[in-house]
Short mmCIF file of C-alpha atoms in Angstrom, two decimals:
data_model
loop_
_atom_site.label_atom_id
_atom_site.label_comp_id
_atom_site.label_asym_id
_atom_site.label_seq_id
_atom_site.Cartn_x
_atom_site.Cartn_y
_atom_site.Cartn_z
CA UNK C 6 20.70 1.20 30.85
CA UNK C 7 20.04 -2.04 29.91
CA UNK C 8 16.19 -0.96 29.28
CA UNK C 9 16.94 1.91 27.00
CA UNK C 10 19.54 -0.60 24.95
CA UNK C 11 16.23 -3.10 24.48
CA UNK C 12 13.98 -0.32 23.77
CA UNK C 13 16.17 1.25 21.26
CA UNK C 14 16.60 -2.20 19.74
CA UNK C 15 13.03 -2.92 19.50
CA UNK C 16 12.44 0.55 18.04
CA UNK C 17 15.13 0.06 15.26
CA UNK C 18 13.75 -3.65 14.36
CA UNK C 19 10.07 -2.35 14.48
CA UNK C 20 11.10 0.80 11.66
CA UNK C 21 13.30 -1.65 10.34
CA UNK C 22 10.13 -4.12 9.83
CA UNK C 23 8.25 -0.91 8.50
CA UNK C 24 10.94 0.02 6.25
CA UNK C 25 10.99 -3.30 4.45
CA UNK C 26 6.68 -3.94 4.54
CA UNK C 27 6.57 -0.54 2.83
CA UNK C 28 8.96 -1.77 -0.35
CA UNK C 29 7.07 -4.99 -0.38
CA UNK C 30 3.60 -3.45 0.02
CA UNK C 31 4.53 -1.02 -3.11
CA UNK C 32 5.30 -4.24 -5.33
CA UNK C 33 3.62 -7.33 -3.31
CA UNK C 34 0.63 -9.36 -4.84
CA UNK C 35 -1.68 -12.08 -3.21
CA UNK C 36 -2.37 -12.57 -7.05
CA UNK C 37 -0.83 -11.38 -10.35
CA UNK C 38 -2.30 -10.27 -13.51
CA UNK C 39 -0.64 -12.27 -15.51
CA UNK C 40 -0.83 -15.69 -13.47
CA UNK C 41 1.55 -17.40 -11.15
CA UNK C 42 4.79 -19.04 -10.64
CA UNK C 43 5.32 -21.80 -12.18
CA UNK C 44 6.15 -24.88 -10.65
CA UNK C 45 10.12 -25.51 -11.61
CA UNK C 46 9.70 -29.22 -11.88
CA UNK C 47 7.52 -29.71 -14.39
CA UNK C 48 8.53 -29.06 -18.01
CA UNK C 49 8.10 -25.62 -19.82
CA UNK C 50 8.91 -24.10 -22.93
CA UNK C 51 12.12 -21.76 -22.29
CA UNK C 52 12.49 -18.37 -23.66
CA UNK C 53 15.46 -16.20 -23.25
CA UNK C 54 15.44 -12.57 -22.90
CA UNK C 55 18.23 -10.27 -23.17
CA UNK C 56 18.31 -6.80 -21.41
CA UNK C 57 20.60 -3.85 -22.66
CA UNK C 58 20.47 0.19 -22.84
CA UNK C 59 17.03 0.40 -22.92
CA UNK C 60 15.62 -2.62 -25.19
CA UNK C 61 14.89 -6.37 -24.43
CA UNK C 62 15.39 -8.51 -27.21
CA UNK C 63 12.97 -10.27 -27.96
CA UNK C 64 10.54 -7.41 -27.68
CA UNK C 65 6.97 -9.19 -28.47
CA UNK C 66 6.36 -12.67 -27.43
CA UNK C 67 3.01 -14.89 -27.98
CA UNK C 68 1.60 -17.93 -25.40
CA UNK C 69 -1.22 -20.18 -25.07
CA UNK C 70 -3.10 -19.50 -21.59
CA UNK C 71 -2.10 -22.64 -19.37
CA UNK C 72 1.86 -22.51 -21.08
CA UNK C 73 4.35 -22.72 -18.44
CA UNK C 74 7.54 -20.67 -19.22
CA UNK C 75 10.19 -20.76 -18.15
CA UNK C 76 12.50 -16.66 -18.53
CA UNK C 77 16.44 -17.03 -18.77
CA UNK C 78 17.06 -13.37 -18.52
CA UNK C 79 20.61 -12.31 -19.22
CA UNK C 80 21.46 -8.56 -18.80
CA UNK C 81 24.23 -7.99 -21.57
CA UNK C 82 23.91 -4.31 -20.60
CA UNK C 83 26.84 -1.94 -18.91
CA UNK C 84 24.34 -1.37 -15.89
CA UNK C 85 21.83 -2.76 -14.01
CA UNK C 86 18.01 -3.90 -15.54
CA UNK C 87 14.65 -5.25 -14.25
CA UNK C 88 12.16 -7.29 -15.71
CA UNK C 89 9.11 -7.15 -13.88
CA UNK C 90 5.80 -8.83 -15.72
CA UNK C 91 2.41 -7.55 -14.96
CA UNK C 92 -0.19 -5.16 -16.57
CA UNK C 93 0.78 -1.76 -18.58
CA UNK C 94 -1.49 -0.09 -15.13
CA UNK C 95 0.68 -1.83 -12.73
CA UNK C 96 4.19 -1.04 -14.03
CA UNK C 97 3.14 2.37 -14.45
CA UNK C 98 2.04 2.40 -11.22
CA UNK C 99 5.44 1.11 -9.78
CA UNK C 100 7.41 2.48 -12.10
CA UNK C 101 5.89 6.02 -10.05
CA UNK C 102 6.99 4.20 -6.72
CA UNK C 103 10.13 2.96 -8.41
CA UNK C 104 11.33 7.30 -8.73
CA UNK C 105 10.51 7.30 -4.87
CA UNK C 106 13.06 4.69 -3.97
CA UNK C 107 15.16 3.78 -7.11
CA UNK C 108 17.54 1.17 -5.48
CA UNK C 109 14.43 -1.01 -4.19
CA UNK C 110 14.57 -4.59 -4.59
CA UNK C 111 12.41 -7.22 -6.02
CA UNK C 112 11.89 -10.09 -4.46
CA UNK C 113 8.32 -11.48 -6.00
CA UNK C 114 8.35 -13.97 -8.35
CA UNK C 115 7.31 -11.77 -11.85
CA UNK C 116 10.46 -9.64 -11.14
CA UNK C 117 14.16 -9.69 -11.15
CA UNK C 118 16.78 -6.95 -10.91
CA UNK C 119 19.91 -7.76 -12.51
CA UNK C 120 23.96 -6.48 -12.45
CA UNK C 121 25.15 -6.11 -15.66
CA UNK C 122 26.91 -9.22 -17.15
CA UNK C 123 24.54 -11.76 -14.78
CA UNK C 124 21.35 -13.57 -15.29
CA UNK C 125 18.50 -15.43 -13.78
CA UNK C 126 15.51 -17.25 -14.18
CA UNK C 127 11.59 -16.57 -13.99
CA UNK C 128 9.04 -19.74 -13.98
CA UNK C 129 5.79 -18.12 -15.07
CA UNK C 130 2.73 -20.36 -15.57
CA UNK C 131 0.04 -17.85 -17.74
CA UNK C 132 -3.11 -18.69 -16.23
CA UNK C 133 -4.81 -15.59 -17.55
CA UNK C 134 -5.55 -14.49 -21.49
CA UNK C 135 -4.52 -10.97 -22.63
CA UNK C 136 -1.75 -8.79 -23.28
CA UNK C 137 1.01 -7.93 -20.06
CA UNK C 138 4.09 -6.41 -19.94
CA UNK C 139 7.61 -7.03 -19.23
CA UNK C 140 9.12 -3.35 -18.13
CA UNK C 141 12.56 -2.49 -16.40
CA UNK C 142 11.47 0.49 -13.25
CA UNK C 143 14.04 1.63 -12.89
CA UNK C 144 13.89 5.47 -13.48
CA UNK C 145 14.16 6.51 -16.91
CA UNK C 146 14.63 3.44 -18.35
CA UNK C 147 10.48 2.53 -19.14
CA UNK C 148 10.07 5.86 -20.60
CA UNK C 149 13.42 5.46 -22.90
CA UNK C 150 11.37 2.52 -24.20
CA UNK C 151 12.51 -0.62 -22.17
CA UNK C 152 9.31 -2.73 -22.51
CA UNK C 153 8.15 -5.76 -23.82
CA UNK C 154 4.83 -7.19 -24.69
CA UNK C 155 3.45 -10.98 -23.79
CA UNK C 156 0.57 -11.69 -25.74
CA UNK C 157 -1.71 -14.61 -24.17
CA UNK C 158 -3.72 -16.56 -25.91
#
């Protein structure tokens, strides 16, 4: 008995471990298009973004490549938002996954998924020139127009 107990333990912790590598897989990065975390510590311009129904305020913003920022994201909304920062390609490309498993959490550093009435904070150094994306997946709420555009100079 005490065989089949470990073995169905094992079992469970090995889907378990399968369950949660898929999820990551679907979002995880060994780099990001838009750069990398920034490094808390050191100073950084701040920039807050709200999310409500289906609009982040502000919805364009402009920085040098090399500017650390530092994202105070607030959801004033009446239910829950993302922010996730990479390409227009890449959100699309989650935002697909993001149908397949709508309650999936973020846990990488260009994303956050927020309760209504909370916030957080994103460190973002923008090691990369061009123009990314700040998108919430969850279903719907990209193609009811909740994106924003980080220009990078």
């Amino acid at each position: 008995m005490t065989k089949i107990t470990t073995a169905g333990l094992a079992l469970i912790a090995l889907a378990t471990a399968a369950v949660s590598a898929f999820a990551h897989e679907q979002h995880g990065h060994s780099s990001y298009s838009a750069g990398e975390p920034g490094n808390p510590n050191k100073p950084s311009r701040t920039i807050e973004v709200e999310m409500s129904e289906m609009a982040f305020k502000p919805a364009n913003i402009e920085v040098k490549r090399g500017e650390q920022i530092r994202f105070v994201i607030r959801n004033v909304g009446k239910e829950d938002h993302e922010f996730l920062l990479a390409t227009t390609a890449e959100n699309l490309k989650h935002a697909e996954t993001m149908k397949k498993h709508p309650h999936m959490e973020h846990d990488d550093p260009n994303g956050v998924r927020l309760a209504p009435r909370t916030s957080a904070e994103i460190v973002w150094k923008f090691t990369h020139a061009g123009s990314f994306e700040y998108a919430c997946l969850i279903p719907d709420h990209r193609d009811y127009g909740m994106t924003g555009r980080i220009t990078v100079k």
